[in-house]
XYZ file of C-alpha atoms in Angstrom:
752
model
C -34.526 41.305 -109.656
C -34.087 37.693 -110.494
C -30.430 37.939 -109.477
C -31.430 39.234 -106.067
C -33.909 36.415 -105.628
C -31.276 33.894 -106.676
C -28.725 35.244 -104.162
C -31.289 35.266 -101.358
C -32.164 31.630 -102.103
C -28.488 30.627 -102.078
C -27.947 32.440 -98.739
C -30.885 30.597 -97.214
C -29.434 27.286 -98.427
C -26.022 28.094 -96.945
C -27.619 29.230 -93.670
C -29.564 25.993 -93.499
C -26.405 23.951 -94.147
C -24.599 25.954 -91.455
C -27.494 25.392 -89.050
C -27.369 21.656 -89.705
C -23.655 21.605 -88.955
C -24.249 23.445 -85.675
C -26.899 20.935 -84.598
C -24.648 18.038 -85.523
C -21.723 19.617 -83.749
C -23.927 20.266 -80.721
C -25.081 16.658 -80.777
C -21.479 15.462 -80.951
C -20.533 17.744 -78.052
C -23.442 16.513 -75.965
C -22.505 12.930 -76.788
C -18.858 13.556 -75.935
C -19.876 14.949 -72.555
C -22.505 12.353 -71.645
C -20.721 9.167 -72.719
C -17.848 9.449 -70.171
C -20.329 10.401 -67.481
C -22.499 7.403 -68.293
C -19.503 5.071 -68.333
C -18.127 6.461 -65.062
C -21.543 6.244 -63.425
C -21.974 2.663 -64.597
C -18.569 1.726 -63.218
C -19.313 3.481 -59.926
C -22.707 1.830 -59.634
C -21.196 -1.551 -60.415
C -18.600 -0.953 -57.719
C -21.371 0.099 -55.327
C -23.370 -3.050 -56.106
C -20.306 -5.225 -55.554
C -19.293 -3.418 -52.352
C -22.774 -3.555 -50.836
C -23.111 -7.233 -51.730
C -19.730 -7.991 -50.161
C -20.601 -5.926 -47.065
C -23.896 -7.762 -46.686
C -22.196 -11.135 -47.174
C -19.699 -10.242 -44.442
C -22.607 -10.122 -42.026
C -23.846 -13.479 -43.349
C -20.364 -14.990 -42.949
C -20.129 -13.604 -39.412
C -23.509 -15.116 -38.526
C -22.337 -18.430 -39.979
C -19.102 -18.223 -37.984
C -20.966 -17.393 -34.767
C -23.391 -20.275 -35.377
C -20.490 -22.664 -36.064
C -18.637 -21.505 -32.938
C -21.810 -21.958 -30.858
C -22.344 -25.518 -32.164
C -18.650 -26.421 -31.748
C -18.682 -24.994 -28.213
C -21.584 -27.283 -27.284
C -19.730 -30.303 -28.709
C -16.414 -29.303 -27.065
C -18.093 -28.785 -23.680
C -19.761 -32.189 -24.006
C -16.464 -33.838 -24.952
C -14.786 -32.221 -21.931
C -17.627 -33.310 -19.640
C -17.430 -36.895 -20.934
C -13.642 -36.921 -20.484
C -14.128 -35.852 -16.850
C -16.776 -38.542 -16.484
C -14.333 -41.113 -17.884
C -11.994 -40.510 -14.935
C -14.624 -41.750 -12.475
C -13.369 -44.371 -10.035
C -16.797 -45.985 -10.240
C -16.172 -46.905 -13.879
C -12.716 -48.322 -13.097
C -14.210 -50.432 -10.303
C -17.208 -51.560 -12.353
C -19.656 -49.757 -10.038
C -22.103 -49.013 -12.818
C -24.997 -47.824 -10.645
C -22.829 -45.173 -9.008
C -21.396 -44.290 -12.441
C -24.999 -43.966 -13.706
C -25.718 -41.355 -11.011
C -22.622 -39.342 -11.962
C -23.588 -39.570 -15.627
C -27.004 -38.113 -14.859
C -25.344 -35.056 -13.284
C -23.195 -34.714 -16.430
C -26.302 -34.552 -18.658
C -27.818 -31.270 -19.765
C -31.351 -31.483 -18.475
C -33.809 -32.218 -21.275
C -31.109 -32.075 -23.967
C -28.616 -34.925 -23.611
C -28.407 -38.564 -22.583
C -25.261 -40.455 -21.594
C -24.709 -44.081 -22.659
C -21.967 -46.533 -21.630
C -20.979 -49.260 -24.102
C -18.422 -52.023 -23.751
C -15.834 -52.837 -26.412
C -18.239 -55.323 -28.064
C -20.783 -52.568 -28.635
C -23.218 -53.787 -25.972
C -25.119 -51.017 -24.194
C -24.426 -51.286 -20.445
C -26.524 -48.345 -19.245
C -28.206 -45.191 -20.496
C -29.485 -42.156 -18.635
C -32.394 -42.042 -21.099
C -34.059 -44.764 -19.003
C -33.919 -45.730 -15.304
C -30.905 -47.718 -14.194
C -31.368 -51.445 -14.600
C -33.769 -51.164 -17.546
C -33.209 -53.753 -20.307
C -30.904 -52.435 -23.020
C -31.573 -53.154 -26.721
C -29.020 -54.636 -29.116
C -27.778 -52.201 -31.738
C -25.656 -53.227 -34.733
C -25.083 -49.544 -35.546
C -23.809 -48.890 -32.011
C -21.397 -51.844 -32.311
C -19.993 -50.408 -35.556
C -19.566 -46.982 -33.935
C -17.772 -48.489 -30.933
C -15.395 -50.431 -33.173
C -14.559 -47.301 -35.177
C -14.025 -45.119 -32.091
C -11.853 -47.693 -30.301
C -9.818 -48.259 -33.470
C -9.291 -44.504 -33.900
C -8.535 -43.976 -30.209
C -9.924 -40.413 -30.285
C -13.378 -38.901 -29.674
C -15.718 -38.777 -32.670
C -18.902 -36.844 -33.433
C -21.584 -38.813 -35.255
C -23.948 -37.933 -38.074
C -27.687 -37.768 -37.357
C -28.759 -41.175 -35.991
C -31.711 -42.710 -34.188
C -30.932 -43.556 -30.548
C -31.106 -47.275 -29.802
C -32.457 -46.655 -26.270
C -34.521 -43.453 -26.569
C -35.664 -44.035 -30.162
C -35.192 -40.312 -30.830
C -33.197 -38.477 -33.489
C -29.772 -37.782 -31.937
C -26.209 -36.782 -32.613
C -23.656 -38.309 -30.263
C -20.140 -37.570 -29.061
C -18.274 -40.876 -28.592
C -15.213 -40.897 -26.294
C -12.999 -44.040 -25.959
C -12.018 -44.993 -22.420
C -9.523 -47.539 -21.102
C -9.467 -48.192 -17.350
C -6.360 -48.949 -15.331
C -7.372 -52.609 -15.417
C -7.245 -52.568 -19.233
C -11.014 -52.661 -19.721
C -12.138 -50.610 -22.710
C -15.410 -48.706 -22.962
C -17.013 -46.014 -25.049
C -18.931 -43.227 -23.306
C -21.469 -41.559 -25.601
C -23.368 -38.391 -24.844
C -26.241 -37.919 -27.270
C -27.857 -34.568 -28.084
C -31.500 -34.230 -28.984
C -31.633 -32.301 -32.251
C -33.950 -29.788 -30.553
C -30.934 -28.673 -28.475
C -29.101 -27.325 -31.540
C -32.299 -25.694 -32.765
C -32.382 -23.799 -29.468
C -28.708 -22.878 -29.950
C -29.502 -21.405 -33.402
C -32.574 -19.573 -32.107
C -30.456 -17.876 -29.423
C -28.357 -16.195 -32.143
C -29.812 -12.877 -33.262
C -30.414 -12.664 -37.015
C -32.698 -10.680 -39.375
C -36.159 -12.107 -39.843
C -35.742 -13.229 -43.462
C -32.435 -15.035 -42.963
C -32.275 -18.827 -42.786
C -29.751 -20.942 -40.922
C -29.268 -24.670 -40.598
C -26.861 -27.288 -39.248
C -26.276 -30.365 -41.451
C -24.333 -33.539 -40.818
C -21.717 -34.960 -43.171
C -24.424 -36.701 -45.265
C -26.492 -33.550 -45.689
C -29.152 -34.536 -43.117
C -30.740 -31.689 -41.185
C -29.688 -31.496 -37.521
C -31.220 -28.066 -36.753
C -32.696 -25.146 -38.688
C -34.162 -21.694 -38.123
C -36.458 -21.668 -41.185
C -38.399 -24.259 -43.209
C -38.303 -24.706 -46.988
C -34.600 -25.426 -47.382
C -35.013 -29.137 -46.627
C -36.941 -32.060 -48.089
C -39.753 -33.755 -46.174
C -37.485 -36.654 -45.207
C -35.077 -34.315 -43.404
C -32.425 -33.918 -46.099
C -31.136 -30.671 -47.539
C -32.326 -29.715 -51.029
C -30.284 -31.406 -53.788
C -28.150 -28.374 -54.678
C -27.310 -27.671 -51.041
C -26.804 -31.376 -50.248
C -24.345 -31.730 -53.150
C -22.293 -28.801 -51.822
C -22.296 -30.257 -48.276
C -21.250 -33.738 -49.399
C -18.548 -32.162 -51.566
C -17.185 -30.443 -48.423
C -17.644 -27.080 -50.109
C -17.192 -23.907 -48.051
C -17.732 -20.232 -48.882
C -20.599 -18.584 -50.774
C -22.870 -20.428 -53.200
C -26.026 -19.430 -55.056
C -28.962 -21.765 -54.761
C -32.770 -21.798 -54.681
C -35.471 -22.790 -52.258
C -39.200 -23.458 -52.622
C -40.954 -20.947 -54.849
C -37.796 -20.362 -56.931
C -36.469 -17.960 -54.285
C -32.861 -17.256 -55.191
C -30.449 -17.263 -52.240
C -26.922 -16.418 -51.335
C -25.841 -19.229 -48.979
C -22.662 -19.144 -46.872
C -21.288 -22.584 -45.937
C -19.028 -23.031 -42.890
C -17.574 -26.496 -42.149
C -16.582 -27.623 -38.641
C -13.145 -29.191 -38.224
C -14.355 -30.763 -34.966
C -17.438 -32.605 -36.251
C -17.339 -32.342 -40.041
C -20.826 -30.762 -39.903
C -21.780 -27.832 -42.089
C -23.499 -24.629 -40.939
C -25.424 -22.944 -43.780
C -26.811 -19.387 -43.599
C -29.032 -18.337 -46.505
C -30.176 -14.811 -47.379
C -32.527 -13.876 -50.254
C -30.587 -12.520 -53.212
C -32.951 -9.568 -53.502
C -32.191 -8.537 -49.913
C -28.452 -8.491 -50.667
C -28.711 -6.591 -53.973
C -31.907 -4.545 -53.569
C -30.405 -1.222 -52.492
C -27.738 -1.101 -55.174
C -30.166 -2.259 -57.886
C -32.643 0.495 -57.025
C -29.921 3.105 -57.157
C -28.782 1.694 -60.516
C -32.206 1.950 -62.102
C -32.790 5.438 -60.738
C -29.452 6.620 -62.123
C -30.084 4.984 -65.513
C -33.494 6.655 -65.711
C -31.992 10.022 -64.810
C -29.266 9.666 -67.419
C -31.789 8.673 -70.078
C -33.916 11.693 -69.268
C -30.871 13.917 -69.435
C -29.951 12.620 -72.900
C -33.483 13.220 -74.227
C -33.641 16.710 -72.785
C -30.208 17.561 -74.162
C -31.157 16.377 -77.662
C -34.328 18.505 -77.707
C -33.135 21.671 -75.974
C -29.576 21.807 -77.394
C -30.906 23.152 -80.707
C -32.184 26.263 -78.986
C -29.253 27.160 -76.739
C -26.224 27.162 -79.043
C -25.127 30.603 -77.930
C -25.124 29.578 -74.265
C -23.553 26.210 -74.953
C -19.960 27.197 -74.217
C -20.825 28.783 -70.889
C -23.003 25.868 -69.853
C -20.372 23.301 -70.878
C -17.783 25.205 -68.894
C -19.993 25.026 -65.803
C -20.466 21.283 -66.271
C -16.728 20.786 -66.791
C -15.937 22.576 -63.551
C -18.456 20.374 -61.731
C -16.880 17.239 -63.179
C -13.424 18.369 -62.103
C -14.737 19.094 -58.595
C -16.199 15.615 -58.455
C -12.856 14.193 -59.566
C -11.149 16.017 -56.688
C -13.695 14.548 -54.267
C -15.316 17.929 -53.565
C -19.034 18.379 -53.058
C -20.978 19.130 -56.258
C -23.668 21.673 -55.521
C -26.772 21.993 -57.760
C -26.431 24.846 -60.284
C -29.019 27.311 -61.547
C -30.628 26.384 -64.836
C -28.499 27.351 -67.827
C -31.360 27.211 -70.275
C -29.698 24.285 -72.081
C -31.503 21.084 -71.161
C -28.675 18.794 -72.246
C -26.078 20.558 -70.158
C -28.448 20.808 -67.186
C -29.009 17.050 -67.505
C -25.273 16.441 -67.535
C -24.941 18.661 -64.492
C -27.668 16.721 -62.698
C -26.018 13.432 -63.656
C -22.684 14.640 -62.326
C -24.329 15.700 -59.074
C -26.121 12.340 -58.799
C -22.908 10.446 -59.507
C -21.083 12.540 -56.936
C -23.820 11.789 -54.398
C -23.567 8.083 -55.159
C -19.787 8.188 -54.843
C -20.068 10.096 -51.567
C -22.624 7.576 -50.314
C -20.331 4.755 -51.363
C -17.484 6.394 -49.468
C -19.655 6.742 -46.382
C -20.784 3.123 -46.762
C -17.183 1.948 -46.991
C -16.274 3.960 -43.914
C -19.270 2.518 -42.057
C -18.307 -0.991 -43.168
C -14.747 -0.420 -41.986
C -15.997 0.795 -38.607
C -18.289 -2.226 -38.294
C -15.435 -4.535 -39.261
C -13.192 -2.983 -36.623
C -15.989 -3.389 -34.063
C -16.392 -7.058 -35.008
C -12.627 -7.601 -34.844
C -12.540 -5.961 -31.412
C -15.430 -8.155 -30.213
C -13.694 -11.237 -31.575
C -10.424 -10.305 -29.878
C -12.263 -9.699 -26.601
C -14.069 -13.039 -26.863
C -10.826 -14.831 -27.785
C -8.962 -13.221 -24.868
C -11.799 -14.158 -22.509
C -11.776 -17.746 -23.768
C -7.990 -17.953 -23.425
C -8.226 -16.520 -19.901
C -10.916 -19.040 -18.979
C -8.853 -21.896 -20.447
C -5.803 -20.771 -18.501
C -7.879 -20.446 -15.311
C -9.319 -23.933 -15.889
C -5.867 -25.394 -16.485
C -4.407 -23.683 -13.429
C -7.368 -24.808 -11.323
C -7.030 -28.442 -12.449
C -3.273 -28.359 -11.874
C -3.743 -26.877 -8.401
C -6.543 -29.350 -7.617
C -4.225 -32.230 -8.553
C -1.466 -30.703 -6.428
C -3.799 -30.153 -3.458
C -5.199 -33.690 -3.641
C -1.946 -35.545 -4.301
C -0.015 -33.966 -1.430
C -2.338 -35.142 1.389
C -2.952 -38.448 -0.405
C 0.792 -39.040 -0.635
C 1.190 -38.255 3.057
C -1.679 -40.630 3.949
C -0.294 -43.446 1.753
C 3.174 -43.032 3.246
C 1.767 -42.953 6.792
C -0.203 -46.163 6.224
C 2.977 -47.791 4.882
C 4.805 -46.711 8.030
C 2.037 -48.158 10.238
C 2.359 -51.471 8.382
C 6.016 -51.737 9.453
C 6.244 -54.315 12.246
C 9.191 -52.764 14.030
C 7.650 -49.287 14.274
C 8.047 -47.566 17.639
C 4.967 -46.258 19.478
C 6.052 -42.664 18.964
C 6.354 -43.218 15.189
C 2.957 -44.895 15.047
C 1.363 -41.994 16.901
C 3.036 -39.571 14.538
C 1.773 -41.521 11.487
C -1.788 -41.580 12.870
C -1.619 -37.839 13.518
C -0.501 -37.277 9.908
C -3.385 -39.394 8.586
C -5.882 -37.501 10.746
C -4.537 -34.080 9.755
C -4.251 -34.827 6.017
C -7.702 -36.467 5.937
C -9.099 -33.306 7.491
C -7.307 -31.289 4.818
C -8.907 -33.408 2.067
C -12.323 -32.954 3.694
C -11.883 -29.170 3.755
C -10.948 -29.174 0.047
C -14.056 -31.177 -0.880
C -16.279 -29.089 1.424
C -15.051 -25.819 -0.106
C -15.656 -27.064 -3.655
C -19.143 -28.331 -2.804
C -20.050 -25.241 -0.794
C -19.108 -22.914 -3.644
C -21.459 -24.770 -5.973
C -24.245 -24.842 -3.375
C -23.908 -21.177 -2.484
C -23.918 -19.960 -6.079
C -26.934 -22.152 -6.924
C -28.817 -20.985 -3.795
C -28.951 -24.479 -2.246
C -27.531 -23.494 1.150
C -29.980 -22.396 3.834
C -28.555 -20.607 6.846
C -29.551 -21.686 10.353
C -29.202 -18.231 11.865
C -29.436 -17.406 15.549
C -27.920 -14.795 17.879
C -24.386 -15.829 18.881
C -21.083 -14.438 20.163
C -18.708 -13.809 17.268
C -15.735 -13.528 19.631
C -16.485 -17.023 20.965
C -16.412 -18.427 17.412
C -13.000 -16.828 16.854
C -11.627 -18.061 20.174
C -12.747 -21.636 19.496
C -11.163 -21.615 16.050
C -7.911 -20.192 17.398
C -7.745 -23.180 19.767
C -8.401 -25.569 16.871
C -5.764 -23.805 14.774
C -3.202 -24.160 17.548
C -3.940 -27.855 18.022
C -3.637 -28.563 14.279
C -0.208 -26.911 14.062
C -1.045 -25.130 10.778
C 0.035 -21.758 12.135
C 3.066 -22.983 14.051
C 5.508 -21.097 11.811
C 3.719 -17.741 12.204
C 3.035 -15.322 15.020
C -0.772 -15.189 15.263
C -2.476 -12.806 17.678
C -6.161 -12.246 18.389
C -7.713 -9.197 20.018
C -11.482 -9.420 20.346
C -14.305 -7.942 22.356
C -17.796 -9.356 23.014
C -19.832 -8.948 19.840
C -23.233 -10.434 19.006
C -24.345 -11.264 15.445
C -27.330 -13.041 13.929
C -25.589 -15.793 11.966
C -25.124 -19.463 11.185
C -22.369 -20.652 13.543
C -20.973 -23.228 11.089
C -20.794 -20.778 8.199
C -19.351 -18.045 10.399
C -16.568 -20.395 11.510
C -16.044 -21.271 7.836
C -15.514 -17.563 7.042
C -12.966 -17.203 9.862
C -11.179 -20.408 8.812
C -10.890 -19.365 5.165
C -9.606 -15.878 6.021
C -6.967 -17.244 8.411
C -5.974 -20.071 6.054
C -5.565 -17.495 3.281
C -3.352 -15.343 5.513
C -1.221 -18.353 6.503
C -0.790 -19.492 2.865
C 0.366 -16.085 1.642
C 2.538 -15.158 4.633
C 6.097 -16.561 4.655
C 7.252 -18.451 7.781
C 8.127 -16.054 10.598
C 5.493 -13.535 9.497
C 2.746 -12.079 11.672
C -1.046 -12.382 11.452
C -3.299 -10.163 13.592
C -6.996 -10.878 14.134
C -9.157 -8.134 15.643
C -12.890 -7.969 16.354
C -14.525 -4.655 17.226
C -18.028 -3.234 17.511
C -18.359 -0.043 15.458
C -21.777 1.656 15.666
C -24.308 -0.869 14.316
C -21.705 -3.188 12.806
C -19.347 -5.889 14.005
C -15.999 -5.590 12.213
C -13.523 -8.476 11.824
C -10.074 -7.604 10.455
C -7.418 -10.147 9.487
C -4.105 -8.377 8.798
C -0.950 -10.214 7.672
C 2.619 -9.297 6.761
C 2.633 -11.578 3.711
C 3.294 -11.125 0.012
C 0.526 -8.561 -0.483
C -1.777 -8.082 -3.474
C -1.053 -6.100 -6.629
C -3.399 -3.282 -7.570
C -4.366 -5.127 -10.780
C -5.491 -8.236 -8.854
C -7.444 -6.541 -6.020
C -10.714 -6.086 -8.040
C -10.716 -9.839 -8.805
C -9.622 -11.274 -5.425
C -13.111 -12.562 -4.592
C -13.776 -14.045 -8.052
C -13.966 -17.816 -8.363
C -10.619 -19.585 -9.068
C -8.665 -16.302 -9.006
C -5.171 -16.544 -7.498
C -1.985 -14.567 -7.553
C 1.125 -15.538 -9.486
C 2.323 -19.061 -8.683
C 5.763 -20.593 -8.551
C 6.282 -24.044 -10.074
C 6.214 -25.796 -6.687
C 2.777 -24.257 -5.841
C 3.896 -24.063 -2.261
C 1.099 -21.702 -1.301
C -1.606 -24.193 -2.293
C -5.268 -23.339 -2.463
C -7.861 -23.656 -5.218
C -9.011 -20.052 -5.522
C -12.459 -20.836 -4.074
C -12.090 -19.888 -0.410
C -12.392 -16.121 -0.779
C -15.242 -16.451 -3.307
C -17.088 -18.558 -0.719
C -16.342 -15.995 2.006
C -17.813 -13.172 -0.081
C -21.003 -15.096 -0.870
C -21.502 -16.168 2.759
C -20.948 -12.581 3.904
C -23.603 -11.383 1.441
C -26.039 -14.070 2.672
C -25.571 -12.723 6.229
C -26.305 -9.163 5.087
C -22.646 -8.175 5.458
C -19.721 -7.118 3.289
C -16.127 -8.287 2.816
C -13.361 -6.041 1.493
C -9.595 -6.197 0.999
C -6.774 -3.665 0.906
C -3.042 -3.893 0.296
C -0.211 -1.419 -0.227
C 1.277 -3.645 -2.925
C 3.612 -6.594 -3.347
C 5.497 -7.499 -0.152
C 3.419 -5.110 1.979
C 0.898 -7.601 3.378
C -2.868 -7.372 3.081
C -5.916 -6.713 5.260
C -9.315 -8.385 4.894
C -12.230 -6.632 6.614
C -15.592 -8.324 7.258
C -18.553 -6.213 8.368
C -21.739 -7.815 9.710
C -24.844 -6.208 11.239
C -24.673 -6.201 15.032
C -27.352 -8.233 16.852
C -28.948 -7.632 20.238
C -27.189 -9.471 23.062
C -29.258 -12.222 24.722
C -29.106 -13.875 28.117
C -28.178 -17.524 27.690
C -30.097 -19.989 29.878
C -27.591 -22.032 31.874
C -29.894 -25.049 32.107
C -28.630 -26.860 29.012
C -28.572 -30.606 28.590
C -25.264 -32.214 29.569
C -23.807 -35.147 27.658
C -23.673 -38.530 29.233
C -20.751 -39.667 31.324
C -18.091 -41.748 29.623
C -18.997 -44.790 31.672
C -22.652 -44.757 30.532
C -22.102 -45.406 26.816
C -25.019 -46.704 24.731
C -25.512 -49.754 22.587
C -25.026 -48.713 18.955
C -26.063 -50.435 15.724
C -24.078 -49.363 12.611
C -25.842 -50.121 9.292
C -23.262 -49.607 6.523
C -22.681 -51.565 3.287
C -19.039 -50.463 2.824
C -16.896 -52.978 4.713
C -13.964 -50.658 5.435
C -16.210 -47.826 6.553
C -18.256 -50.187 8.731
C -15.202 -51.680 10.446
C -13.536 -48.308 11.053
C -16.728 -46.805 12.502
C -17.104 -49.803 14.844
C -13.468 -49.562 15.959
C -13.767 -45.812 16.688
C -16.943 -46.227 18.716
C -15.630 -49.253 20.629
C -12.537 -47.215 21.506
C -14.965 -44.732 23.116
C -16.500 -47.567 25.216
C -19.658 -47.960 23.113
C -21.142 -51.420 22.567
C -21.305 -51.794 18.806
C -23.038 -54.202 16.455
C -22.937 -53.914 12.647
C -25.226 -54.761 9.724
C -24.341 -54.811 6.028
C -27.704 -53.711 4.573
C -31.158 -52.421 5.504
C -32.843 -55.795 5.825
C -30.168 -57.153 8.178
C -30.335 -53.920 10.184
C -34.109 -54.271 10.679
C -33.644 -57.910 11.717
C -30.963 -57.035 14.284
C -33.120 -54.234 15.739
C -35.980 -56.710 16.108
C -33.676 -59.228 17.865
C -32.244 -56.708 20.315
C -33.237 -53.053 20.462
C -30.146 -50.770 20.560
C -30.074 -47.288 22.087
C -29.063 -45.585 18.833
C -28.653 -46.564 15.169
C -26.205 -45.003 12.711
C -27.654 -45.624 9.232
C -26.045 -45.077 5.828
C -28.474 -43.744 3.182
C -27.160 -45.516 0.066
C -27.817 -49.127 1.147
C -28.497 -52.108 -1.166
C -31.973 -53.585 -1.103
C -33.797 -50.802 0.737
C -32.165 -47.440 1.343
C -31.648 -45.695 4.659
C -34.795 -43.568 4.246
C -36.955 -46.711 4.049
C -35.155 -48.201 7.084
C -36.005 -45.085 9.117
C -39.628 -45.063 7.959
C -40.134 -48.738 8.921
C -38.542 -48.258 12.341
C -40.732 -45.208 13.051
C -43.855 -47.056 11.903
C -43.291 -49.937 14.371
C -44.424 -48.953 17.910
C -41.714 -51.164 19.441
C -38.926 -49.259 17.640
C -40.492 -45.832 17.101
C -38.505 -44.307 20.005
C -35.118 -45.458 18.684
C -32.617 -42.621 18.161
C -31.626 -42.500 14.477
C -28.663 -40.662 12.918
C -28.156 -40.551 9.130
C -24.556 -40.892 7.895
C -24.303 -40.093 4.183
C -22.267 -38.541 1.421
C -25.323 -36.538 0.253
C -24.882 -33.091 1.813
C -27.397 -30.735 0.190
C -30.045 -28.982 2.258
C -32.676 -30.980 0.387
C -30.925 -34.213 1.458
C -30.998 -33.094 5.097
C -34.708 -32.216 4.852
C -35.479 -35.580 3.260
C -33.637 -37.415 6.056
C -35.563 -35.546 8.758
C -38.855 -36.183 6.944
C -38.044 -39.913 6.845
C -37.716 -39.949 10.669
C -34.008 -39.372 11.374
C -33.132 -37.311 14.436
C -29.922 -35.943 12.879
C -28.162 -35.817 9.502
C -24.338 -35.946 9.244
C -22.238 -35.779 6.075
C -19.256 -38.129 5.587
C -16.484 -37.975 6.594
C -17.712 -37.257 10.122
C -15.483 -35.816 12.820
C -15.500 -38.238 15.784
C -16.027 -35.468 18.319
C -18.991 -34.118 16.385
C -20.468 -37.613 16.034
C -20.215 -38.331 19.763
C -21.720 -34.921 20.551
C -24.722 -35.703 18.335
C -25.090 -39.229 19.763
C -25.055 -37.982 23.348
C -27.355 -34.980 22.889
C -29.814 -36.030 20.148
């Protein structure tokens, strides 16, 4: 009996030892399974954290790049505008008041001021104050001028206080040397609020901060407060990075110990730094949350495995096999589906961890794919923007080259003709030919300037049409006569077939449309070619077609024919001329008349057809009792008030050649005195006179009963509709823009 009890006790001891070995073995198995999973998950989560941080920082870098490009574009545009301003003839001649007016047009309203300084650093004028205001002395400005003139290239300043405006500014200094050897510096200063507006126009998440800092770390503009000291400097850590010319990503803090990732971008143009800061938690929040969730899940799985593994030894092999298959599926990149409970908590925890890791990996893969797609989208946008900028630069260069070509050719002809006229032994026929060349080329220059000005006026809505019912066929016939007299179409066969057609239009603008269409056909049709002009009434529309046998238009260019500055391919000699503004002006004028302009061509060498459609107007009966001009023998006494000596003498000579009795005055006061001495029949008054301007002359003459009936005609270079209205309000009977055609002037003088 005792032997049996002893054997039973020994068996129980052996069973217990065996049970302990099974639990230990189970624990080792669970540990062997979970440790690789934990390590792999940690590595994956670390990779996810790094990838998401890098993806987020890509967006921050892109915002910094966009902000830097926007700031540099403002500075580059200002530098280009100042360079154009530096070419002003007024500056070369020392006409500072006229240069002041041009500088005001170059300013961005409410954002910039333009200042002219001589080589000693003295401020000559500033658009921050009215012309003629006293200018302060500025030692800082003198130092800037010396540095810019010594360098010989434009420079962008740090944040300074303007000597004239007293405001916080940054300035672009451009050195200038006139043909007479006089050296100046033209500065255009930006209010710092301008760059704040530039930053605010860039879309960014609400919690992100952006700022522009000068080379000393002073704040020029910012989107958010807290990153700068009260005196306008960046915080010490950020200021040290800026002064050290550091670029890339740094970690810093702002008020309240808010940790930031800050991307620094440095401008090669100005040396300024654009900083974009994003809270560190915003960059790392998503990955950190996923990390803690996964760690908690793994911890729970380990605890469950340790407790439940003791009770599921028999099912351990099957459960481990299921988990192993899931791990292998995850390794192959296959989806890991949730499994039914095996009854072994440890293995079920491992299975859940594998599924969670697989989900994280899949999410990471999707995130990478999304990041790649976003990167490709950004690259595509950048390429599109770069191509657009390159196209605009090429168009600008071609336009400036063509403008120089178009201006130099008639100027060369005029200069040569004047040299010929100065030759004492010149025959009468040669002199007449030289005068004809001067007249024709001067008219060509006037048309170039008019087209450029009209395009700007039309697109800004500053042209008002004086519409009335008129015969379109008469407009065409009159222009065909003018075209024949000018000789511009002498090398082409030009035919016109019209029928009576009434439209409600501005006669001047309608003739401008016809002139631009015919000039375009002549330019692009080789000598010997044909140009056909037809005018027909079709239903409720009047249709003008200009068809030529010229070089034609490619299918790629047709959609852009009416865009501003668009032209076909050019040879080096630019023999076809033109600035690419005529057809754009035609389209806008057609739209203003309620019409439409279109173009068609069968391709290169097949000619082209332009078709203008305008609404037809009701025909009217014209009253024959119109006022007739005076006879040539009954010319009036004319007073010319003009401060420009050459213009005054030429106007007097032209009018005296037409049998007018002419007297001249050099300014408004002398003009008023001469009117008081002897009342003329008509006065031609320049607007921009010294002393008192032409408007004040007209007002004083109208206010005096003895001179209130005097006929007054304004002659001026100011040609906007607002200028015309101001002249009429001042008392002028007519408003003419220089240079004035003699025939038009005499018509106005005789019929006003």
